[in-house]
C-alpha atoms as a PDB file:
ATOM      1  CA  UNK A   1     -60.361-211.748  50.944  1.00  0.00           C
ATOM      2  CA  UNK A   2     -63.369-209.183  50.546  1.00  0.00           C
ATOM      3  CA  UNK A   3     -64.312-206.879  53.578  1.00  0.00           C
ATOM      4  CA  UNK A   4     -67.480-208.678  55.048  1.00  0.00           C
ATOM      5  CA  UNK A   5     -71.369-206.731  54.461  1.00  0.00           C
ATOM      6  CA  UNK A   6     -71.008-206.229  57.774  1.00  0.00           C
ATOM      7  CA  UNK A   7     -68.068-203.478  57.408  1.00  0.00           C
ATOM      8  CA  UNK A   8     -69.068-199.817  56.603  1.00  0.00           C
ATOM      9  CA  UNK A   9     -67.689-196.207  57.035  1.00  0.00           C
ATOM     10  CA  UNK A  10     -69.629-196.237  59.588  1.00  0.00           C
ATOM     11  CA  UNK A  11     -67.956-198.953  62.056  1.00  0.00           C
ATOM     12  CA  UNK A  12     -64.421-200.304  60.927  1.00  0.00           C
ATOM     13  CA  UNK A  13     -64.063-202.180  64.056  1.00  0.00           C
ATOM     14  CA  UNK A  14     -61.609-204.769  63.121  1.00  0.00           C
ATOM     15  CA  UNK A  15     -58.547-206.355  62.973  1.00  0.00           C
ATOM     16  CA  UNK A  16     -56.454-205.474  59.835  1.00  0.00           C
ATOM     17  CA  UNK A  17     -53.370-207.534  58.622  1.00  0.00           C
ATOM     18  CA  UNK A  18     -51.026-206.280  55.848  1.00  0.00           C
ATOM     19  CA  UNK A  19     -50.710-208.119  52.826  1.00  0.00           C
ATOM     20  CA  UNK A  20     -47.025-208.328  52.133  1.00  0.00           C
ATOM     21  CA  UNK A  21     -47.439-209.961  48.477  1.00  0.00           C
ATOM     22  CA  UNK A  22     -49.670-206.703  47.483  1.00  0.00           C
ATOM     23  CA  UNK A  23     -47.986-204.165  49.133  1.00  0.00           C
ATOM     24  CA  UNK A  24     -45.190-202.713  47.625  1.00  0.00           C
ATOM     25  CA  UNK A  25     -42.244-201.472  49.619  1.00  0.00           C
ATOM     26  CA  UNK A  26     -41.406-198.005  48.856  1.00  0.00           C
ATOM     27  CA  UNK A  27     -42.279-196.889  52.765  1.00  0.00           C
ATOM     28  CA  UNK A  28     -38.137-196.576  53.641  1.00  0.00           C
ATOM     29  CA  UNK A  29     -38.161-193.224  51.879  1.00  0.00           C
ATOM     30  CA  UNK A  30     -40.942-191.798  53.013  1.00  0.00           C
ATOM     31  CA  UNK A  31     -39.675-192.938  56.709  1.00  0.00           C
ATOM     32  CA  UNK A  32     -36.393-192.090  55.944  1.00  0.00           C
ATOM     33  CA  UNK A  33     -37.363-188.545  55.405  1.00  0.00           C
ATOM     34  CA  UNK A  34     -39.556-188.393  58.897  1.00  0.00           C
ATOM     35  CA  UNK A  35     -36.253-189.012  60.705  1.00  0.00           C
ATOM     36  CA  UNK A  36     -36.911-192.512  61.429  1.00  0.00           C
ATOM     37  CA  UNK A  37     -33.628-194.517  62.284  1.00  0.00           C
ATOM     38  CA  UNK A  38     -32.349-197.101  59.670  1.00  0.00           C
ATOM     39  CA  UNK A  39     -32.587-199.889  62.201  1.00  0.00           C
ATOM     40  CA  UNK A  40     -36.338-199.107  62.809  1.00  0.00           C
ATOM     41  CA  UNK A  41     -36.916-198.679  59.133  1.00  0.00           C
ATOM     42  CA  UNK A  42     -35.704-202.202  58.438  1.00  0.00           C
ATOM     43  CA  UNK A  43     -37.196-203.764  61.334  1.00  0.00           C
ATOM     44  CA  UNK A  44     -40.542-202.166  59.760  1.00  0.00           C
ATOM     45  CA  UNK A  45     -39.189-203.721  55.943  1.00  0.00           C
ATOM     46  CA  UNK A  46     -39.264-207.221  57.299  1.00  0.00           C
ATOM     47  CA  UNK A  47     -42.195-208.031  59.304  1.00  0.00           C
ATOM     48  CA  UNK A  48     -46.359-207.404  58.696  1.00  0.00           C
ATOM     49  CA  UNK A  49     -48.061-204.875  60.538  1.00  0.00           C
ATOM     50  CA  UNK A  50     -51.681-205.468  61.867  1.00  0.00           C
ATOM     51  CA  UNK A  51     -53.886-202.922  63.344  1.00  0.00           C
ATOM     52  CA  UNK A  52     -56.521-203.182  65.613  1.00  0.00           C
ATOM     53  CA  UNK A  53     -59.509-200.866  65.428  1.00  0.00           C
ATOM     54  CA  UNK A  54     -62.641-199.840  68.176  1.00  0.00           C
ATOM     55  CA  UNK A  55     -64.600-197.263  66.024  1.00  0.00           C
ATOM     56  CA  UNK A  56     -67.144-196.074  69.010  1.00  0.00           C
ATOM     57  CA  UNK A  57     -68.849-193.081  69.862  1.00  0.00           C
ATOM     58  CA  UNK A  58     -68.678-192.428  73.528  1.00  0.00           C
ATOM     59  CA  UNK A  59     -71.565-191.087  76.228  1.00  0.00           C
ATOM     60  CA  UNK A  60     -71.703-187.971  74.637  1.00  0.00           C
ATOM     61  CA  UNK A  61     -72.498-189.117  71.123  1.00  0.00           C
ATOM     62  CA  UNK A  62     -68.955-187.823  69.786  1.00  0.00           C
ATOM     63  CA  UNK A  63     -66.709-190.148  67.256  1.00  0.00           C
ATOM     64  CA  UNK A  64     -63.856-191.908  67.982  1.00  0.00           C
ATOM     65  CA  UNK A  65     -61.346-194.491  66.293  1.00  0.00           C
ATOM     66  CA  UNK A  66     -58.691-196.405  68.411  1.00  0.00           C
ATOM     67  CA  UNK A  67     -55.850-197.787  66.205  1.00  0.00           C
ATOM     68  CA  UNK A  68     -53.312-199.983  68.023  1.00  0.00           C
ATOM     69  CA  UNK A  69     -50.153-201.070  66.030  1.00  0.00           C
ATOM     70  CA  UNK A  70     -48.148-204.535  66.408  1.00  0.00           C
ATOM     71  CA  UNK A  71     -45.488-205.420  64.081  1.00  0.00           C
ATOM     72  CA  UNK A  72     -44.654-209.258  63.285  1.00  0.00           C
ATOM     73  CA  UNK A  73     -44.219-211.108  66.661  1.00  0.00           C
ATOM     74  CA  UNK A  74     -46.095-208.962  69.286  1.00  0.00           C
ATOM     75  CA  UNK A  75     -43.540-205.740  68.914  1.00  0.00           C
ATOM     76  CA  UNK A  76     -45.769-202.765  69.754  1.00  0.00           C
ATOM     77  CA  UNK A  77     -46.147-200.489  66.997  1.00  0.00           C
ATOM     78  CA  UNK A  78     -47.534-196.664  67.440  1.00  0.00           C
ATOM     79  CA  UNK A  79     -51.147-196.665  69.024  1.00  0.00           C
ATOM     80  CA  UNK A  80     -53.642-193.687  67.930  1.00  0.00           C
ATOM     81  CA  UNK A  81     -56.710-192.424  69.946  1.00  0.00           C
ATOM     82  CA  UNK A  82     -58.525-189.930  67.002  1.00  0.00           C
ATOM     83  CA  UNK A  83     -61.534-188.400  68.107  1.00  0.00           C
ATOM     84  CA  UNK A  84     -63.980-186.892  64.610  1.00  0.00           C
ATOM     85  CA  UNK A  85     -64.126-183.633  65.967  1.00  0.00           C
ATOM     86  CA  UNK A  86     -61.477-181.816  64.057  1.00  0.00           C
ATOM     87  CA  UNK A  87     -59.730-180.202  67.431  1.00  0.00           C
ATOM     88  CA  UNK A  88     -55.975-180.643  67.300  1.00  0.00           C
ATOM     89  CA  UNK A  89     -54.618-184.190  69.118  1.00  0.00           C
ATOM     90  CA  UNK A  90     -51.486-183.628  70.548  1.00  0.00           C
ATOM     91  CA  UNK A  91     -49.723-187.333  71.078  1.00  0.00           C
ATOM     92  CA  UNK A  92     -46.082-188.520  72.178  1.00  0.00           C
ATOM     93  CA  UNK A  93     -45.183-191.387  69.073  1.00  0.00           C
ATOM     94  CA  UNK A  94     -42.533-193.665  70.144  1.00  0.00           C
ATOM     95  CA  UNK A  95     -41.737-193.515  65.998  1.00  0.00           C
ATOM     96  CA  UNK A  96     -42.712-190.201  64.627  1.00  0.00           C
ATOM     97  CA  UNK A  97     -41.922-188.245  68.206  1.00  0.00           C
ATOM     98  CA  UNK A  98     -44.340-185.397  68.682  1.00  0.00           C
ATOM     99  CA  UNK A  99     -47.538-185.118  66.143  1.00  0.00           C
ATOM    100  CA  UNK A 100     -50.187-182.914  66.216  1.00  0.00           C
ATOM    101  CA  UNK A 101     -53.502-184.489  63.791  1.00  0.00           C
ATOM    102  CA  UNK A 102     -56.931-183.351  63.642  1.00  0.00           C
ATOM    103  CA  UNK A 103     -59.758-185.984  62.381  1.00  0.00           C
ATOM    104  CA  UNK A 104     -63.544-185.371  60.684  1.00  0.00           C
ATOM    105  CA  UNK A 105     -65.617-187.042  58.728  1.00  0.00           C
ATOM    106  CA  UNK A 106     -66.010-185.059  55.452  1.00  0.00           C
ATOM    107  CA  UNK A 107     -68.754-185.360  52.153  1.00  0.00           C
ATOM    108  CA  UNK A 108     -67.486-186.130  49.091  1.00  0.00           C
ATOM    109  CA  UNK A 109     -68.868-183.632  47.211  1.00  0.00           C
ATOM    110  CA  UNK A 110     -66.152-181.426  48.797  1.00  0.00           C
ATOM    111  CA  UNK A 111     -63.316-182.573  47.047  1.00  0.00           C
ATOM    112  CA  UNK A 112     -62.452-181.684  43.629  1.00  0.00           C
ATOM    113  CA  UNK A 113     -62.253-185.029  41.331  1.00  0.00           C
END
């Protein structure tokens, strides 16, 4: 299925289902090497994630993307709360254990090709 018009870079509001048939499954290495237990890494293996977006900016005009993460069957998955102004986020995952990200929108003319 194509993304709808309606879906831009600008709002990605949505809810986002893995396709299992397209996606390959080479994620137990990368896991694996994270530190994430074998039991989690084959509870990941078997069942479909879907994420759930809000792309909003708040009061203040400033950016912000809410991902929450459910695996097949209602088991919570990892939730993110990014805000686009490239200040570290310090977050607790129940997965990955502490992470520190930073999020911005960028132009493309600033990568090399």
């Amino acid at each position: 299925m194509a993304a709808p018009e309606s879906l831009t870079i600008l709002d990605i509001t949505g809810t986002y289902t893995m396709n299992k048939v397209k996606s390959d499954n080479s994620t137990d290495e990368i896991l694996r090497l994270q530190g994430v237990s074998w039991f989690k890494r084959k509870a990941i293996s078997i069942g479909s994630i879907t994420l759930k977006v809000k792309h909003y900016k708040d009061e203040e005009g400033i950016e912000h993307v809410d991902i929450d993460q459910t695996l097949t069957g209602g088991i919570p998955g990892t939730t993110e709360k990014r805000t686009l102004w490239w200040k570290e986020r310090h977050n607790e995952d129940h997965l990955f254990g502490a992470v520190v990200g930073k999020t911005r929108r960028t132009k493309v003319d600033v990568f090399d090709e």
